[in-house]
Amino acid sequence: MAEFFPNIPRIKYEGPQSDNPLAFKFYNPEEEIAGRKMKDHLRFSMAWWHTLCANGTDMFGVGTVDKSFNTSDPMDLAKAKVEAGFEIMDKTGIEFFAFHDRDIAPEGENLAETNRNLDVIVDLIEAKMKETGKKLLWDTANMFGNPRYMHGAGTSPNADAFAYAAAQAKKAIEIGTRLGAEGYTFWGGREGYDTLLNTNMGLELDNMARLLRMEIEYGRSIGFKGNFYVEPKPKEPTKHQYDFDSATVIGFLRKYGLDMKLNIEANHGTLAGHTFQHELRVARTEGYFGSVDANIGDMLLGWDTDEFPYNVYDTTLAMYEVLKAGGFEKGGLNFDSKTRRPSCGLDDIFHAHIMGMDSFALGLRMADKLIKDGRIDKFVEERYSSYNSGIGKKIVDGTATVQELEEYALAMGDVKTNTSGRQEYLEAVMNQVMFG
Ligand code: XLS
Ligand code: CA
Ligand code: CA
């Protein structure tokens, strides 16, 4: 077996004082925090597309990093990526991975040939999984790259494109079933519009739901045991993506009665004008918390930069939501993140994952401290304490009527009991817990 990263050792935990760039400073996989090993809280996953496929190509220039893995034949390249991917997971200690069908094998002349290409690579992946114990967090179908999906897939005005997409997702779900995937993700790649002048929105949304329902029913019928996820994103590539944000997707899933959860990506949250924490809070409050695409966007840029997460305030508040949701069950933290274009060495893949894993390890440590400190939770509890008794209790019990509330308000004269929201104090508590 070829070793693609001979200069990279197995990455170990050396602690915060270490100056070894190829060591974890904060991620100590076996250490117990809040009743679970760090690795079981964090369930890190490697994204095949960024890690093994993206080579720095952007609209202004060609790739900067050589990911040809010593071959130019497309199937040999796909096989080499399996070896390289499992080497990266082995050396970083990442236990899960995620892929689009088209990341792992090239398209053939027609759908049948494409599926045969997939089968060859899935055989290799399955063997590697057995050998190493690595697991598939989720797979998905790329129903946005090929020109056949220029108008969308499940929301295409062209029924032929819808049918092709249905066949493609069916195959990807079969692969997920065979590999024992913990999830299957639908990200609405081109499921949106660029102008309403040419768009029948009602039909497109109904059709999207039809596709999801068919695929879920089929998946369950063949024994797929994982979660089905929708991954919200507000824009890019289309001007308006239907799966705008968590709240929009939850409304959609409820309207159509679809049994799915959310895969929340940090960068998509901020593109929608929300914080990462907001998107997770909506999902957990509504009972749709599932999995996370771990990355960060650049606040000065309006697009999906998919950077490796470095901001520990963000990871802390994200892990606070994850812990409050009871932790990941089938989900995990999938690094839908890519190294920056000038980070042109293959070893940057390792530096990036080490940094991202340490950022979330810090986030977990800090979130646990915040919860144990208790001041924030206590403050929130007290802030709503007027609902624990008296008129507040009647409101939440559902026994108060508007007539009774009017009587109460008339007798009260005006609201005289408001107290401070204490935002700055709470921010200070967070700083103290994190750096004190
Ligand atoms: C693109 C999405 C995509 C999904 C999987 O913006 O993040 O990579 O995670 O299709
Ligand atoms: Ca994503
Ligand atoms: Ca993204």
mmCIF file of C-alpha atoms in Angstrom, residues 99-253:
data_model
loop_
_atom_site.group_PDB
_atom_site.id
_atom_site.type_symbol
_atom_site.label_atom_id
_atom_site.label_comp_id
_atom_site.label_asym_id
_atom_site.label_seq_id
_atom_site.Cartn_x
_atom_site.Cartn_y
_atom_site.Cartn_z
ATOM 1 C CA PHE A 99 -18.851 11.978 0.561
ATOM 2 C CA HIS A 100 -20.919 12.848 -2.486
ATOM 3 C CA ASP A 101 -21.284 9.996 -4.969
ATOM 4 C CA ARG A 102 -19.291 11.984 -7.543
ATOM 5 C CA ASP A 103 -16.423 12.623 -5.111
ATOM 6 C CA ILE A 104 -15.615 8.950 -4.883
ATOM 7 C CA ALA A 105 -15.979 7.845 -8.523
ATOM 8 C CA PRO A 106 -16.079 9.569 -11.907
ATOM 9 C CA GLU A 107 -19.186 9.680 -14.089
ATOM 10 C CA GLY A 108 -19.203 7.239 -17.011
ATOM 11 C CA GLU A 109 -20.809 7.499 -20.454
ATOM 12 C CA ASN A 110 -24.236 6.855 -18.994
ATOM 13 C CA LEU A 111 -25.929 6.215 -15.659
ATOM 14 C CA ALA A 112 -25.323 2.450 -15.791
ATOM 15 C CA GLU A 113 -21.585 2.941 -16.316
ATOM 16 C CA THR A 114 -21.456 5.598 -13.623
ATOM 17 C CA ASN A 115 -23.073 3.181 -11.192
ATOM 18 C CA ARG A 116 -20.562 0.473 -12.128
ATOM 19 C CA ASN A 117 -17.718 2.915 -11.393
ATOM 20 C CA LEU A 118 -19.289 3.575 -8.013
ATOM 21 C CA ASP A 119 -19.549 -0.133 -7.235
ATOM 22 C CA VAL A 120 -15.830 -0.633 -7.860
ATOM 23 C CA ILE A 121 -14.878 2.129 -5.432
ATOM 24 C CA VAL A 122 -17.508 1.230 -2.856
ATOM 25 C CA ASP A 123 -15.997 -2.280 -2.748
ATOM 26 C CA LEU A 124 -12.658 -0.714 -1.816
ATOM 27 C CA ILE A 125 -14.169 1.635 0.739
ATOM 28 C CA GLU A 126 -16.128 -1.196 2.329
ATOM 29 C CA ALA A 127 -12.970 -3.305 2.658
ATOM 30 C CA LYS A 128 -11.068 -0.371 4.192
ATOM 31 C CA MET A 129 -13.896 0.276 6.644
ATOM 32 C CA LYS A 130 -13.794 -3.347 7.776
ATOM 33 C CA GLU A 131 -10.024 -3.214 8.152
ATOM 34 C CA THR A 132 -9.881 0.090 10.070
ATOM 35 C CA GLY A 133 -13.240 0.476 11.839
ATOM 36 C CA LYS A 134 -13.803 3.909 10.250
ATOM 37 C CA LYS A 135 -17.465 4.775 9.689
ATOM 38 C CA LEU A 136 -19.545 6.679 7.179
ATOM 39 C CA LEU A 137 -21.189 9.679 8.886
ATOM 40 C CA TRP A 138 -23.315 10.336 5.799
ATOM 41 C CA ASP A 139 -23.257 10.210 2.079
ATOM 42 C CA THR A 140 -25.131 12.279 -0.451
ATOM 43 C CA ALA A 141 -25.697 12.628 -4.182
ATOM 44 C CA ASN A 142 -24.158 15.497 -6.115
ATOM 45 C CA MET A 143 -27.256 16.697 -7.955
ATOM 46 C CA PHE A 144 -25.890 20.134 -8.822
ATOM 47 C CA GLY A 145 -22.555 19.848 -10.672
ATOM 48 C CA ASN A 146 -23.569 18.298 -13.968
ATOM 49 C CA PRO A 147 -25.265 20.589 -16.558
ATOM 50 C CA ARG A 148 -28.295 18.252 -16.552
ATOM 51 C CA TYR A 149 -29.175 19.921 -13.248
ATOM 52 C CA MET A 150 -28.817 23.480 -14.507
ATOM 53 C CA HIS A 151 -32.450 24.177 -13.500
ATOM 54 C CA GLY A 152 -32.361 22.100 -10.327
ATOM 55 C CA ALA A 153 -32.924 18.414 -9.574
ATOM 56 C CA GLY A 154 -36.015 17.789 -7.437
ATOM 57 C CA THR A 155 -37.179 21.298 -8.349
ATOM 58 C CA SER A 156 -36.280 21.173 -12.029
ATOM 59 C CA PRO A 157 -38.997 22.285 -14.485
ATOM 60 C CA ASN A 158 -37.873 19.292 -16.549
ATOM 61 C CA ALA A 159 -39.332 15.939 -15.414
ATOM 62 C CA ASP A 160 -36.450 14.082 -17.082
ATOM 63 C CA ALA A 161 -33.988 15.817 -14.761
ATOM 64 C CA PHE A 162 -36.225 14.958 -11.786
ATOM 65 C CA ALA A 163 -36.241 11.300 -12.821
ATOM 66 C CA TYR A 164 -32.464 11.227 -13.255
ATOM 67 C CA ALA A 165 -32.002 12.816 -9.823
ATOM 68 C CA ALA A 166 -34.343 10.257 -8.256
ATOM 69 C CA ALA A 167 -32.284 7.443 -9.768
ATOM 70 C CA GLN A 168 -29.045 9.025 -8.611
ATOM 71 C CA ALA A 169 -30.217 9.518 -5.011
ATOM 72 C CA LYS A 170 -31.603 5.959 -4.978
ATOM 73 C CA LYS A 171 -28.176 4.604 -5.831
ATOM 74 C CA ALA A 172 -26.490 6.822 -3.214
ATOM 75 C CA ILE A 173 -28.929 5.582 -0.555
ATOM 76 C CA GLU A 174 -28.178 1.992 -1.562
ATOM 77 C CA ILE A 175 -24.482 2.762 -1.076
ATOM 78 C CA GLY A 176 -25.193 4.327 2.320
ATOM 79 C CA THR A 177 -27.204 1.269 3.318
ATOM 80 C CA ARG A 178 -24.459 -1.099 2.240
ATOM 81 C CA LEU A 179 -21.816 0.882 4.131
ATOM 82 C CA GLY A 180 -23.970 1.208 7.252
ATOM 83 C CA ALA A 181 -24.053 5.014 7.033
ATOM 84 C CA GLU A 182 -25.214 6.919 10.099
ATOM 85 C CA GLY A 183 -26.977 9.396 7.845
ATOM 86 C CA TYR A 184 -27.904 10.534 4.368
ATOM 87 C CA THR A 185 -27.894 14.242 3.512
ATOM 88 C CA PHE A 186 -29.940 16.216 1.027
ATOM 89 C CA TRP A 187 -28.340 19.555 0.367
ATOM 90 C CA GLY A 188 -30.451 21.469 -2.155
ATOM 91 C CA GLY A 189 -27.602 22.247 -4.534
ATOM 92 C CA ARG A 190 -29.586 24.047 -7.216
ATOM 93 C CA GLU A 191 -32.984 23.716 -5.571
ATOM 94 C CA GLY A 192 -33.973 27.350 -5.715
ATOM 95 C CA TYR A 193 -34.394 30.066 -8.315
ATOM 96 C CA ASP A 194 -32.584 32.946 -9.948
ATOM 97 C CA THR A 195 -35.733 34.764 -11.077
ATOM 98 C CA LEU A 196 -39.396 34.277 -10.206
ATOM 99 C CA LEU A 197 -40.268 35.380 -13.757
ATOM 100 C CA ASN A 198 -39.647 31.813 -14.970
ATOM 101 C CA THR A 199 -40.535 29.902 -11.792
ATOM 102 C CA ASN A 200 -43.559 27.954 -10.523
ATOM 103 C CA MET A 201 -42.593 28.004 -6.868
ATOM 104 C CA GLY A 202 -45.564 25.991 -5.591
ATOM 105 C CA LEU A 203 -44.939 23.089 -7.970
ATOM 106 C CA GLU A 204 -41.197 23.134 -7.306
ATOM 107 C CA LEU A 205 -41.684 22.847 -3.544
ATOM 108 C CA ASP A 206 -44.300 20.090 -3.917
ATOM 109 C CA ASN A 207 -41.947 18.208 -6.225
ATOM 110 C CA MET A 208 -39.014 18.571 -3.839
ATOM 111 C CA ALA A 209 -41.151 17.023 -1.115
ATOM 112 C CA ARG A 210 -42.229 14.256 -3.517
ATOM 113 C CA LEU A 211 -38.600 13.390 -4.215
ATOM 114 C CA LEU A 212 -37.668 13.367 -0.526
ATOM 115 C CA ARG A 213 -40.667 11.209 0.373
ATOM 116 C CA MET A 214 -39.899 8.649 -2.337
ATOM 117 C CA GLU A 215 -36.250 8.415 -1.359
ATOM 118 C CA ILE A 216 -36.947 8.086 2.371
ATOM 119 C CA GLU A 217 -39.576 5.406 1.772
ATOM 120 C CA TYR A 218 -37.221 3.528 -0.505
ATOM 121 C CA GLY A 219 -34.330 3.860 1.950
ATOM 122 C CA ARG A 220 -36.374 2.475 4.810
ATOM 123 C CA SER A 221 -37.678 -0.345 2.611
ATOM 124 C CA ILE A 222 -34.133 -1.565 1.921
ATOM 125 C CA GLY A 223 -33.053 -1.287 5.566
ATOM 126 C CA PHE A 224 -31.353 2.117 5.700
ATOM 127 C CA LYS A 225 -31.049 2.827 9.437
ATOM 128 C CA GLY A 226 -29.414 6.254 9.479
ATOM 129 C CA ASN A 227 -30.948 9.709 9.814
ATOM 130 C CA PHE A 228 -32.126 11.550 6.748
ATOM 131 C CA TYR A 229 -30.936 15.152 6.836
ATOM 132 C CA VAL A 230 -31.713 18.361 5.022
ATOM 133 C CA GLU A 231 -28.847 20.857 5.050
ATOM 134 C CA PRO A 232 -30.093 24.456 4.979
ATOM 135 C CA LYS A 233 -28.375 27.147 2.902
ATOM 136 C CA PRO A 234 -29.874 30.506 1.876
ATOM 137 C CA LYS A 235 -28.086 31.238 -1.407
ATOM 138 C CA GLU A 236 -25.267 30.099 -3.672
ATOM 139 C CA PRO A 237 -25.363 28.665 -6.242
ATOM 140 C CA THR A 238 -28.906 29.983 -6.821
ATOM 141 C CA LYS A 239 -29.943 33.467 -5.767
ATOM 142 C CA HIS A 240 -32.546 32.001 -3.439
ATOM 143 C CA GLN A 241 -32.242 28.451 -2.158
ATOM 144 C CA TYR A 242 -35.525 27.013 -0.889
ATOM 145 C CA ASP A 243 -33.829 25.445 2.160
ATOM 146 C CA PHE A 244 -32.986 28.951 3.379
ATOM 147 C CA ASP A 245 -32.310 28.277 7.054
ATOM 148 C CA SER A 246 -33.271 25.947 9.896
ATOM 149 C CA ALA A 247 -36.631 27.584 10.551
ATOM 150 C CA THR A 248 -37.611 27.529 6.868
ATOM 151 C CA VAL A 249 -36.637 23.880 6.464
ATOM 152 C CA ILE A 250 -38.492 22.854 9.625
ATOM 153 C CA GLY A 251 -41.633 24.568 8.317
ATOM 154 C CA PHE A 252 -41.227 22.698 5.024
ATOM 155 C CA LEU A 253 -40.672 19.316 6.706
#
